[in-house]
Coordinates of C-alpha atoms and ligand atoms in Angstrom, one line a residue:
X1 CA 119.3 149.0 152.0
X2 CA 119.0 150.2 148.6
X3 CA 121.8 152.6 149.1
X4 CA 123.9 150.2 149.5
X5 CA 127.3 149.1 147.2
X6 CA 127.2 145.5 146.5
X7 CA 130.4 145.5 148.7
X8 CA 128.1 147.0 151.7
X9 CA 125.5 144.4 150.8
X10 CA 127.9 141.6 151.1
X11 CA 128.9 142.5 154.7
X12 CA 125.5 143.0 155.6
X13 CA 124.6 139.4 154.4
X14 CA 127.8 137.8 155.5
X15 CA 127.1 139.4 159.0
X16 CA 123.4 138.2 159.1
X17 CA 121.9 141.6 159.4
X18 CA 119.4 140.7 156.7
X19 CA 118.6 137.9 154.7
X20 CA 119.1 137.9 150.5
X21 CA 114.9 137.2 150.9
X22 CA 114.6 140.8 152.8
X23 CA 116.9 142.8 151.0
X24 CA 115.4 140.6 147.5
X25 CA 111.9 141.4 148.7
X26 CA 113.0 145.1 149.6
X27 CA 114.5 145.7 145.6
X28 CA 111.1 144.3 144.0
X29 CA 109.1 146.5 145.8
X30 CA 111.0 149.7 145.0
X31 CA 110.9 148.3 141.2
X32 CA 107.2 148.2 141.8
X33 CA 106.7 151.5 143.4
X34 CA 109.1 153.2 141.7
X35 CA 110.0 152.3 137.5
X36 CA 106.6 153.2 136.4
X37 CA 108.7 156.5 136.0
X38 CA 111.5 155.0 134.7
X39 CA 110.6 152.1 132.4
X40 CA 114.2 150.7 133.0
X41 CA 112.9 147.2 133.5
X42 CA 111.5 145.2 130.2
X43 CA 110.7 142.2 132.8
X44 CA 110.6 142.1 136.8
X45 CA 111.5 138.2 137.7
X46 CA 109.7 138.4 141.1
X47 CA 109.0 134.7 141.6
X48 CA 112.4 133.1 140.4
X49 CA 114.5 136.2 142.0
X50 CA 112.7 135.6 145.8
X51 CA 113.2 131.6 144.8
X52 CA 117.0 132.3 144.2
X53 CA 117.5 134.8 147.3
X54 CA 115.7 131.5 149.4
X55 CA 118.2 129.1 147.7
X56 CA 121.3 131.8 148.9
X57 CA 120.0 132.1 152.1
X58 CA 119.7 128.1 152.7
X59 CA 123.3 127.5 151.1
X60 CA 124.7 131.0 153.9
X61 CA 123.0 128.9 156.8
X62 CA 125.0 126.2 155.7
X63 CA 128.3 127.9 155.7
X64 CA 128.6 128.0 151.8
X65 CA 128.2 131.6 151.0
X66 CA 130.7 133.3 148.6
X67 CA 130.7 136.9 147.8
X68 CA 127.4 137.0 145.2
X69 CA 125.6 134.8 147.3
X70 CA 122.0 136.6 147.7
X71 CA 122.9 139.9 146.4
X72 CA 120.2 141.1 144.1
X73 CA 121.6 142.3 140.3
X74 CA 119.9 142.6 137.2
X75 CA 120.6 142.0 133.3
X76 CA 120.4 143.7 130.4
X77 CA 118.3 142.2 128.2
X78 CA 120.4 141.1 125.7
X79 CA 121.8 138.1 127.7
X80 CA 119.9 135.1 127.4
X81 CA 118.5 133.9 130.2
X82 CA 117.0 129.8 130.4
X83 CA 113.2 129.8 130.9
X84 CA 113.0 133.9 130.8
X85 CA 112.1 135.9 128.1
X86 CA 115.0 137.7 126.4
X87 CA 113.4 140.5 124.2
X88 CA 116.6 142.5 122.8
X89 CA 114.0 144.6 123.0
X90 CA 112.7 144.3 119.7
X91 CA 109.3 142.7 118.6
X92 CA 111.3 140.5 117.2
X93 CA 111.9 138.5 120.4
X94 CA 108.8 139.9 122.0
X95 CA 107.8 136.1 122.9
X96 CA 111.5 134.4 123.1
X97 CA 112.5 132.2 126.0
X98 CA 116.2 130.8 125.6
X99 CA 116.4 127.6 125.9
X100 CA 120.1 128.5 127.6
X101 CA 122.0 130.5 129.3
X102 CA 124.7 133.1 128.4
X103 CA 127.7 132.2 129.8
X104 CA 127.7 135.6 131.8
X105 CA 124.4 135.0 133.1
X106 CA 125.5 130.9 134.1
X107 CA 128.5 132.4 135.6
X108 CA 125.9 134.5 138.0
X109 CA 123.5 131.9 138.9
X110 CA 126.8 130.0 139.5
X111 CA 128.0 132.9 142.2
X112 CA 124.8 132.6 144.0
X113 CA 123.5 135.9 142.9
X114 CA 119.4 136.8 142.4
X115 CA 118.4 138.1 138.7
X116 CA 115.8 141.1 139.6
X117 CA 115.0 140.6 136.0
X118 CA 116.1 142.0 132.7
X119 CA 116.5 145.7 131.3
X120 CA 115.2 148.1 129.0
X121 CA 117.8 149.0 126.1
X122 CA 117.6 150.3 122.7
X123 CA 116.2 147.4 120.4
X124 CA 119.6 144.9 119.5
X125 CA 121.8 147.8 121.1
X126 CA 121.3 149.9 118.3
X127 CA 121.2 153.5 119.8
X128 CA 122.1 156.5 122.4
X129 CA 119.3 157.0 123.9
X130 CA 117.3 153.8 125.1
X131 CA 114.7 155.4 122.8
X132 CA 114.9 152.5 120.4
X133 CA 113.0 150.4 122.6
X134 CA 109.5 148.0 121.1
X135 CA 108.7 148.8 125.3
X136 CA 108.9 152.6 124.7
X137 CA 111.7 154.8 126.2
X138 CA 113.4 154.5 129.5
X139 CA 114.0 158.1 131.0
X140 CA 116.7 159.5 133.2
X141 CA 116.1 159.4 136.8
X142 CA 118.3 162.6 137.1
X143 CA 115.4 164.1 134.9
X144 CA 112.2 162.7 134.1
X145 CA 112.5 165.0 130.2
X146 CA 115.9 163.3 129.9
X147 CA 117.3 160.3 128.0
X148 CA 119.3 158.1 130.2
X149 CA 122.0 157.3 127.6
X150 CA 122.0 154.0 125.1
X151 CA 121.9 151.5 124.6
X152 CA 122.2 150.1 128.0
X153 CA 119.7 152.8 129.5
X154 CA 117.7 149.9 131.6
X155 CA 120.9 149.0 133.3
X156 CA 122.1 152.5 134.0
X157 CA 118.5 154.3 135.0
X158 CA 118.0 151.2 137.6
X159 CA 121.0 151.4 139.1
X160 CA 121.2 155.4 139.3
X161 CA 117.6 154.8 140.7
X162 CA 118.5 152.2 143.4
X163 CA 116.4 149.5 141.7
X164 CA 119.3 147.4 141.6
X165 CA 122.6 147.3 143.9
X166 CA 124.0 146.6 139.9
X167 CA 123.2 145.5 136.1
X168 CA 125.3 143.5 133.6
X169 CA 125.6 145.8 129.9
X170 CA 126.7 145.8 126.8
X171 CA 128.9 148.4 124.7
X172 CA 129.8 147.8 120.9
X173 CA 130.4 151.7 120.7
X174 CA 129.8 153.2 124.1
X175 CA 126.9 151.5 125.5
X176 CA 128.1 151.3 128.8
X177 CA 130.3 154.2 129.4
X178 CA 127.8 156.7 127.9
X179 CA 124.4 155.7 130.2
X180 CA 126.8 155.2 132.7
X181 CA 127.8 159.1 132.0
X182 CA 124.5 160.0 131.9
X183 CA 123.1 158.5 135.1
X184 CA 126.2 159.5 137.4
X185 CA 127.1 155.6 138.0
X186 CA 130.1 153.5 137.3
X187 CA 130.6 151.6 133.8
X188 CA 133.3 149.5 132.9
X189 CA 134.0 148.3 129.1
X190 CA 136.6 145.4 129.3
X191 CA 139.0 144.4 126.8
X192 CA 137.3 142.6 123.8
X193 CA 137.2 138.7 124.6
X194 CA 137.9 139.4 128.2
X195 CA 133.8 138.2 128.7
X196 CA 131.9 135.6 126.8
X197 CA 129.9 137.0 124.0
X198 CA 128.1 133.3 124.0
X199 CA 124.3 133.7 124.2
X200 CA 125.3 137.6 124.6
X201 CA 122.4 138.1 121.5
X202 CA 125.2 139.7 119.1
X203 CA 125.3 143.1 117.3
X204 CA 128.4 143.7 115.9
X205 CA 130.7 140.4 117.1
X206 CA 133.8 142.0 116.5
X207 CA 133.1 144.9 119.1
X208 CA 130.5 143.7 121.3
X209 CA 131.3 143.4 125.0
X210 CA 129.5 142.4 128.0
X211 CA 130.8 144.6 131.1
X212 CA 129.2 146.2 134.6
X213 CA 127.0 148.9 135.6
X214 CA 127.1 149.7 139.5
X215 CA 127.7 152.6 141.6
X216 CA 131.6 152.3 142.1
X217 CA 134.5 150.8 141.0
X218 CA 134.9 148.2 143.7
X219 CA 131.1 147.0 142.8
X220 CA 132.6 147.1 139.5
X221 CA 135.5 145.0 140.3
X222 CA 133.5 142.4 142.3
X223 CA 131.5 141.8 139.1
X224 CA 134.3 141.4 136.4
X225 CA 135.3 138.6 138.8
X226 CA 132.4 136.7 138.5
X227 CA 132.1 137.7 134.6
X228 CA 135.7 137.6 132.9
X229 CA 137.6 134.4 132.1
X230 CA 138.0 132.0 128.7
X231 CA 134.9 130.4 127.7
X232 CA 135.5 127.8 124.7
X233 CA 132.0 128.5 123.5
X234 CA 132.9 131.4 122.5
X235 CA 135.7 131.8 119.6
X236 CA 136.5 135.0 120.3
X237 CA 137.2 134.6 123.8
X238 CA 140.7 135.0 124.8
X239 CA 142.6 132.4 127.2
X240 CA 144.2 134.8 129.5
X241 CA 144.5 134.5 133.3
X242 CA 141.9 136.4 135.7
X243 CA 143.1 138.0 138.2
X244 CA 141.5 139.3 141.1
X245 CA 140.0 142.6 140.6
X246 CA 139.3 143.8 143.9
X247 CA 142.7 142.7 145.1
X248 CA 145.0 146.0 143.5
X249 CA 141.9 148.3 144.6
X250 CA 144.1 150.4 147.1
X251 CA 147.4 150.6 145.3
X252 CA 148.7 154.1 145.4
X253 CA 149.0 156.0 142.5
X254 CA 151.9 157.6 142.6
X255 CA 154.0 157.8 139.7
X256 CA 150.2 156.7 137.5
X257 CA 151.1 158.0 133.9
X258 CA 148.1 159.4 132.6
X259 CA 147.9 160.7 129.3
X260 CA 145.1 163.8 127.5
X261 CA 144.6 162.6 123.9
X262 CA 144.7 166.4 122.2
X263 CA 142.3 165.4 119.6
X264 CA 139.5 164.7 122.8
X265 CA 140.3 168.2 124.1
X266 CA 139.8 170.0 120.9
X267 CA 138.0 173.6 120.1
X268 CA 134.5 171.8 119.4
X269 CA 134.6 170.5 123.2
X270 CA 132.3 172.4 125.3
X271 CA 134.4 174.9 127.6
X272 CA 133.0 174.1 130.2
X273 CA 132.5 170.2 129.7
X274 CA 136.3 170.7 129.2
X275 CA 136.6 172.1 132.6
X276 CA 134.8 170.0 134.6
X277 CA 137.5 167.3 132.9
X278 CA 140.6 168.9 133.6
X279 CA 139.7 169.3 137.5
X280 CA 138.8 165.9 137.7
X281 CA 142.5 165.3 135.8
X282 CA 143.6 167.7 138.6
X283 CA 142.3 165.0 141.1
X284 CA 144.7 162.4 139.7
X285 CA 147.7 164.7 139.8
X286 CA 146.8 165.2 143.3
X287 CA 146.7 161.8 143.7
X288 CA 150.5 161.1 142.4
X289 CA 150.0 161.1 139.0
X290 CA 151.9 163.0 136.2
X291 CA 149.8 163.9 133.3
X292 CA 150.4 164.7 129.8
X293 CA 149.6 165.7 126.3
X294 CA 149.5 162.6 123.6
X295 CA 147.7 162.4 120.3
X296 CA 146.1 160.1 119.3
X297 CA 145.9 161.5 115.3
X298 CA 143.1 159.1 113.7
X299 CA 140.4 160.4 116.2
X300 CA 138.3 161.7 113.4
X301 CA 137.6 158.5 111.5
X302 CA 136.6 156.6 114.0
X303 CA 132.8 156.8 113.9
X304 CA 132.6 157.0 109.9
X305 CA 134.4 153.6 110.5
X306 CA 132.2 152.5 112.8
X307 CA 129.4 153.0 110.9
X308 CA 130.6 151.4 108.1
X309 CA 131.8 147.9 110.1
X310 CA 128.6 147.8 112.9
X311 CA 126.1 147.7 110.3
X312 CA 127.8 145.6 108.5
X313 CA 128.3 143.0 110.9
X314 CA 124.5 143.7 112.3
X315 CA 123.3 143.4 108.9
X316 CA 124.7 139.5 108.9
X317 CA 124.2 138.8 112.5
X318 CA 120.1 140.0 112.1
X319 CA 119.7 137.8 108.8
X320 CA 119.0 134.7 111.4
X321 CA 116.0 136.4 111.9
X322 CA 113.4 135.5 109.3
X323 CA 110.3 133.8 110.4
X324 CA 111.4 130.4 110.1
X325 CA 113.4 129.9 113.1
X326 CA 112.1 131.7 115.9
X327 CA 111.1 134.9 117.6
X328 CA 108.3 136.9 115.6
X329 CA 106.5 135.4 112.6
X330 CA 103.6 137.9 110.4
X331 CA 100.4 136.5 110.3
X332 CA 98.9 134.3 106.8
X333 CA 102.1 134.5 105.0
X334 CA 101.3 134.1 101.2
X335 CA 104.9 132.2 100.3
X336 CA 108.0 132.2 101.7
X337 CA 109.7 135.4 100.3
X338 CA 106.1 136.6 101.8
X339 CA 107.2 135.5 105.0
X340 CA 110.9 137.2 105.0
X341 CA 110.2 139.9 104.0
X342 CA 106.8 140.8 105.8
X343 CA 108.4 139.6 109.2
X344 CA 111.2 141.3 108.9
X345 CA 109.2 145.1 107.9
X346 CA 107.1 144.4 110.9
X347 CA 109.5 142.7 113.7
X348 CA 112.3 145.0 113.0
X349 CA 112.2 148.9 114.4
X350 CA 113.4 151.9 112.0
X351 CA 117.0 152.4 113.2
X352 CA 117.2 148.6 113.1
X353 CA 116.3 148.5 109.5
X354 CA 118.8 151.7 108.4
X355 CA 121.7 149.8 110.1
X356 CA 120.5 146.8 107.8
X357 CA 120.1 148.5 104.8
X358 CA 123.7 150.4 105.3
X359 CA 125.3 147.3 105.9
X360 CA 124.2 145.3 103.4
X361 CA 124.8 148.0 101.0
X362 CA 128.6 148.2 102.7
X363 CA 128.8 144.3 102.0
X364 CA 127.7 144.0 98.6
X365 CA 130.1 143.1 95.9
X366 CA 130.7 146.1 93.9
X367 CA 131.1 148.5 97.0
X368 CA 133.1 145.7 99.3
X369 CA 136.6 147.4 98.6
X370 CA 135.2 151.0 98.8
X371 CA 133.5 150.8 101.9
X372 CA 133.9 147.9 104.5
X373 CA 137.8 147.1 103.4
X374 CA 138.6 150.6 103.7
X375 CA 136.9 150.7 107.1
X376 CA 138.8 148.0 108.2
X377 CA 142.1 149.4 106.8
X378 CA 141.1 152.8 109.4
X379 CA 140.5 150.6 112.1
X380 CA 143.9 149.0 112.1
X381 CA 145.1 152.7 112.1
X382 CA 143.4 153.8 115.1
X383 CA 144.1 150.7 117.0
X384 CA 147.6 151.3 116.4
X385 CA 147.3 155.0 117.8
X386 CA 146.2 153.0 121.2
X387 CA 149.2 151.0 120.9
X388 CA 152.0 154.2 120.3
X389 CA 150.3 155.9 122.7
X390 CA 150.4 153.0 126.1
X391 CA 154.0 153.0 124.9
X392 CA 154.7 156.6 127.1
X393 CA 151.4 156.6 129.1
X394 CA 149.4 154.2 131.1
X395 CA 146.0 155.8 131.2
X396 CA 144.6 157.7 128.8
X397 CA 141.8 159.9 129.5
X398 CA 139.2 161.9 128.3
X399 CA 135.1 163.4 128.5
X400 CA 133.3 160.4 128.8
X401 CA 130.4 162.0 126.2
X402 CA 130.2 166.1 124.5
X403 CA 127.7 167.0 127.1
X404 CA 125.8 165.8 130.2
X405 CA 122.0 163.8 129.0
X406 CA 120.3 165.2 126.4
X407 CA 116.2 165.8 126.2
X408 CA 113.9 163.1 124.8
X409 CA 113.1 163.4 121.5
X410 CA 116.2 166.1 120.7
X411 CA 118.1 163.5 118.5
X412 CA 115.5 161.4 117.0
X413 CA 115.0 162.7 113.6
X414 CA 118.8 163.1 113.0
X415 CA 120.6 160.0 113.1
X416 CA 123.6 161.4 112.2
X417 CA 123.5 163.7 115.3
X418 CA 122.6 160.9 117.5
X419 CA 126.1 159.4 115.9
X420 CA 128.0 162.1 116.6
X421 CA 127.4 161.3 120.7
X422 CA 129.7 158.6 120.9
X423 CA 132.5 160.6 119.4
X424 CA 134.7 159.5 122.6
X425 CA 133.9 156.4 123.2
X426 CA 133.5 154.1 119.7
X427 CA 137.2 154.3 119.0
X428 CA 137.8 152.3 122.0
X429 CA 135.7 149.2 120.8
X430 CA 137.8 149.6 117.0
X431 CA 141.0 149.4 119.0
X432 CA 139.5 146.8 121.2
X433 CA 140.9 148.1 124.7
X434 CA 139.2 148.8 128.2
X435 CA 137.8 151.7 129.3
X436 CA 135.9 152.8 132.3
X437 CA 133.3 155.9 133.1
X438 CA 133.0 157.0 136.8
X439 CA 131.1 159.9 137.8
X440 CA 133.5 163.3 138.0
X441 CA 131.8 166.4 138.2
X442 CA 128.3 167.9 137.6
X443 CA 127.3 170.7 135.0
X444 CA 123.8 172.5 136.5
X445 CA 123.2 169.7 138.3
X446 CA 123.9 166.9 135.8
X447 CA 126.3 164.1 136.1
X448 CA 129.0 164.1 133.8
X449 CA 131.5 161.2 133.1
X450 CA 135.4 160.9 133.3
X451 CA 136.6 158.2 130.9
X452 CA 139.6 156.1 131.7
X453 CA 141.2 153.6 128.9
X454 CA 143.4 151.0 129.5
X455 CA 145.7 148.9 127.5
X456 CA 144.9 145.2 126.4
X457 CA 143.9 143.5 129.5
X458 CA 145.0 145.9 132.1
X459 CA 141.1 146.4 133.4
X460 CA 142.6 145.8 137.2
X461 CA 144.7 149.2 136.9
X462 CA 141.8 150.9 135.3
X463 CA 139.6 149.7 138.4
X464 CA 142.6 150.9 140.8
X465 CA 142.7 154.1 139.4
X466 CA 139.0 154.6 139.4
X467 CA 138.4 153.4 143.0
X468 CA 141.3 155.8 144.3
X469 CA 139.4 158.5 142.5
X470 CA 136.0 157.1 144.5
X471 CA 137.9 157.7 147.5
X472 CA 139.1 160.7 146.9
X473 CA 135.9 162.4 145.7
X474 CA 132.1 161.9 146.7
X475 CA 130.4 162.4 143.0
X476 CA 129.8 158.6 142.9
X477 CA 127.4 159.2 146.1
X478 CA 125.3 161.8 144.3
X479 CA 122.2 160.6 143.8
X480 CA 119.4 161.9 141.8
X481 CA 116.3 163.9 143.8
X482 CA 113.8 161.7 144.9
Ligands
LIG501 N1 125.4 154.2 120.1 C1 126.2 153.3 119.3 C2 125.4 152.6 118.3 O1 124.2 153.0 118.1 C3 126.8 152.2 120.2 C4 125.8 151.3 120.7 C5 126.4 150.2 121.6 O2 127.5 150.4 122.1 N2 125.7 149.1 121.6 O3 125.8 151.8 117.5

C-alpha cells in the first residue's frame, strides 16, 4: 500500500479494497518501524489519525466519500493544528497546542483526510538542511550521512520514505522545491496568496507559502484542490477562482514555450548537474515543446535581497514571542526585561537569533534606506524580469538546487554557504510566482530536481507540464534502497 500515489489510494478506497482504518493502521506502523532512521516526524497522531480514518470509513459506507476521504497525509509542522502540539520546531513552542486550526489544515479535516501527524523542519523554517531542528536533524532516506534538504525536510524524507502517501510544506525561499530535490519527490510552490498563510506560524509573510509534497504531480494537483482558494482571514490572500487542478493533467504539450534563464546555466553550474538539466529539457522538446534562451539579468541579487527582507520580516514576526503570551517561559525571572530577554536566549536556536539580529539591524532607523528600502527596490527589479520574460515564454526552467543533497554537518559553520543553496529557487518567492520541482535525473545515484516556474496563477499549466513529464519518464518511481 505504501507505494501507492494518493490517486492509487483513492481508487483503492473508492473500490473497497481496503478500508482508510487498514491503509491508516498500515502508515503508523511503518512510521513506527521505520523513522527512528529518519526523524522526519516531530509528532505521530496515532490515536486521532485511526479516529479520523474510522470517521472516513463510516461517512464511505454511507455513500459520502469525496476524493480525501480516508487517505492518510501529514503536516508540516508549522500549520497549526486544534488540540495538537505545533512546535515550529523550536523550544519555543515545545509545549504549544493551538487553540485553532490553519485554514490549510481545516480545509483537510474538511476533505475527509487523516493527519498522520506533523513534521520535522528546520526551527520557524529558517534553514537548508532540516538541521535547525530543537528535535535534532532529519536525514535523507536516499542516504542516511545526507541532509534531506530544508526547511521542509520532515515532509520531504516521509514522503521519499513512504511514511506518508503526502505532506503539506512551506517555502519562503525554496523550502519545498529544494527537499523536494533532495528526496527525488514532487514539490509544488504556488503563487503567493494562492493558500492561506492563516495560522500557517509566519516567517517572512511577504514570501511564505503553504504548497504540497507527494510523489507526482497528479498527487500534487489533487492537494492544491483541497488547499488553494480566498480565505478572508487572511489579508494577503488573493480572490481568484480555483480551478480544477487535475482537470488539464493530460493536455498535450505541443507548442509549450519553455524558456532556459542564461543566468541559471552559467560557468559556476556544475557540468554535469548542467547536463543532467538539459536532457531532462530534451524530454520536453520531445514532448512538443520549443525551448529557448531568456535572461533573466537580476539573478545575482536575489539572495543578498533575500537576506536583507526575510530577516527582517522574521525579526518582527518572532517579537510575539516573549514570555508573556505563550510558548516557552525561563524559569524565576527576576523582572520583566529579565523575562525577555532570558526567554528569548534560551527558546530561540542560533540561526534563529542571526536572522533576528540581521533584521533588526536592517530595520533600524539609521540603516532603513540603506538596507531594507534598497532590498525592496531589487525585488521589484527581479519581479519584473519574471514579468518580461512570461511575455515570450510560458515556462521557464532551470536546476532545481547546484548539486544533489549535501552531507550532514558540511554547511553548518558557514551560513553564508548554506545561503548560497538556494541560489535557484529564492528569486521565485521575491517575484512571487509558482514553481514546481519533480524528480529528472540522478547524479551517482542521487536525485536531482528539474524546476518549473510559472506565471501568476498559472500553477494548473505548471502541474500539466510536470505530469506529462511523469508520464513520459519513470524518475518519480525511484525510490531510495531499503
Ligand atoms: N533556506 C532559506 C532560508 O533559510 C529558505 C527557507 C524557506 O523557504 N523557508 O531562509
Amino acid at each position: 500500500m505504501h507505494n501507492k500515489t494518493v490517486a492509487e489510494l483513492a481508487r483503492d478506497l473508492s473500490q473497497g479494497t481496503y478500508s482508510s482504518v487498514e491503509l491508516t493502521q498500515h502508515f503508523l506502523n511503518r512510521i513506527k518501524q521505520e523513522d527512528t532512521r529518519y526523524n522526519s516526524f516531530i509528532t505521530v497522531t496515532e490515536d486521532d489519525a485511526l479516529r479520523d480514518a474510522k470517521a472516513a470509513d463510516e461517512r464511505r459506507s454511507k455513500g459520502e466519500a469525496t476524493p480525501w476521504t480516508g487517505i492518510p497525509f501529514a503536516h508540516k509542522d508549522i500549520f497549526c493544528t486544534n488540540g495538537v502540539r505545533t512546535t515550529c520546531a523550536s523550544k519555543m513552542l515545545e509545549n504549544f497546542v493551538p487553540p485553532y486550526d490553519a485554514t490549510v489544515t481545516a480545509r483537510f479535516r474538511d476533505a475527509g483526510a487523516v493527519c498522520l501527524g506533523k513534521t520535522n523542519m528546520d526551527e520557524f523554517a529558517m534553514g537548508s538542511s532540516t538541521e535547525n531542528s530543537h528535535f535534532g536533524a532529519t536525514t535523507n532516506p536516499w542516504g542516511e550521512k545526507l541532509v534531506p534538504g530544508g526547511s521542509s525536510g520532515g515532509s520531504a524524507a516521509a514522503v521519499a520514505a513512504r511514511l506518508t502517501p503526502a505532506a503539506t510544506a512551506t517555502d519562503t525561499g525554496g523550502s519545498i522545491r529544494q527537499p523536494a530535490a533532495f528526496c527525488g519527490i514532487t514539490g509544488l510552490k504556488p503563487t503567493y496568496g494562492r493558500v492561506s498563510r492563516y495560522g500557517m506560524i509566519a516567517f517572512a509573510s511577504s514570501l511564505d507559502q503553504g504548497g504540497t509534497m507527494s510523489r507526482t504531480a497528479e498527487d500534487s494537483a489533487m492537494m492544491l484542490n483541497v488547499m488553494a482558494g480566498f480565505d478572508p482571514k487572511d489579508s494577503t490572500s488573493v480572490d481568484q477562482p480555483v480551478p480544477d487542478y487535475t482537470a488539464n493533467l493530460n493536455a498535450p504539450l505541443k507548442g509549450l514555450r519553455v524558456g532556459l534563464p542564461k543566468e541559471y546555466f552559467s560557468d559556476q553550474l556544475d557540468p554535469v548537474m548542467a547536463q543532467t538539466v538539459r536532457d531532462a529539457v530534451r524530454e520536453y522538446e520531445a514532448l512538443g515543446a520549443t525551448v529557448k534562451e531568456i535572461s533573466l539579468p537580476n539573478t545575482h541579487l536575489a539572495i543578498a535581497a533575500y537576506y536583507v527582507i526575510a530577516p527582517a520580516e522574521a525579526s518582527a514576526n518572532l517579537s510575539r514571542f516573549d514570555g508573556v503570551r505563550y510558548g516557552y517561559r525561563c524559569d524565576n525571572p527576576k523582572d520583566l526585561m529579565d523575562l525577555y530577554t532570558r526567554t528569548r536566549a534560551e527558546g530561540f536556536g542560533s540561526e534563529v537569533k542571526r536572522r533576528i539580529l540581521v533584521g533588526s539591524y536592517a530595520l533600524s532607523a539609521g540603516f532603513f534606506d540603506a538596507y531594507y528600502l534598497k532590498a525592496q527596490k531589487v525585488r521589484r527589479l527581479i519581479q519584473q524580469d519574471f514579468v518580461e520574460a512570461f511575455k515570450s515564454v510560458d515556462i521557464i526552467m532551470s536546476p532545481s538546487t547546484p548539486s544533489p543533497a549535501f552531507a550532514l554537518g558540511s554547511n553548518t559553520d558557514d551560513p553564508v554557504k548554506m545561503y548560497l543553496e538556494d541560489i535557484f529557487t529564492i528569486a521565485i518567492n521575491l517575484a512571487g510566482v509558482p514553481a514546481m520541482s519533480i524528480p529528472a535525473g540522478q547524479i551517482k545515484g542521487l536525485p536531482v530536481g528539474l524546476q518549473l516556474i510559472g506565471n501568476y496563477f498559472d500553477e494548473a499549466r505548471l502541474l500539466n507540464a510536470a505530469h506529462q513529464f511523469q508520464q513520459a519518464t519513470d524518475w518519480h518511481q525511484q525510490s531510495p534502497a531499503g
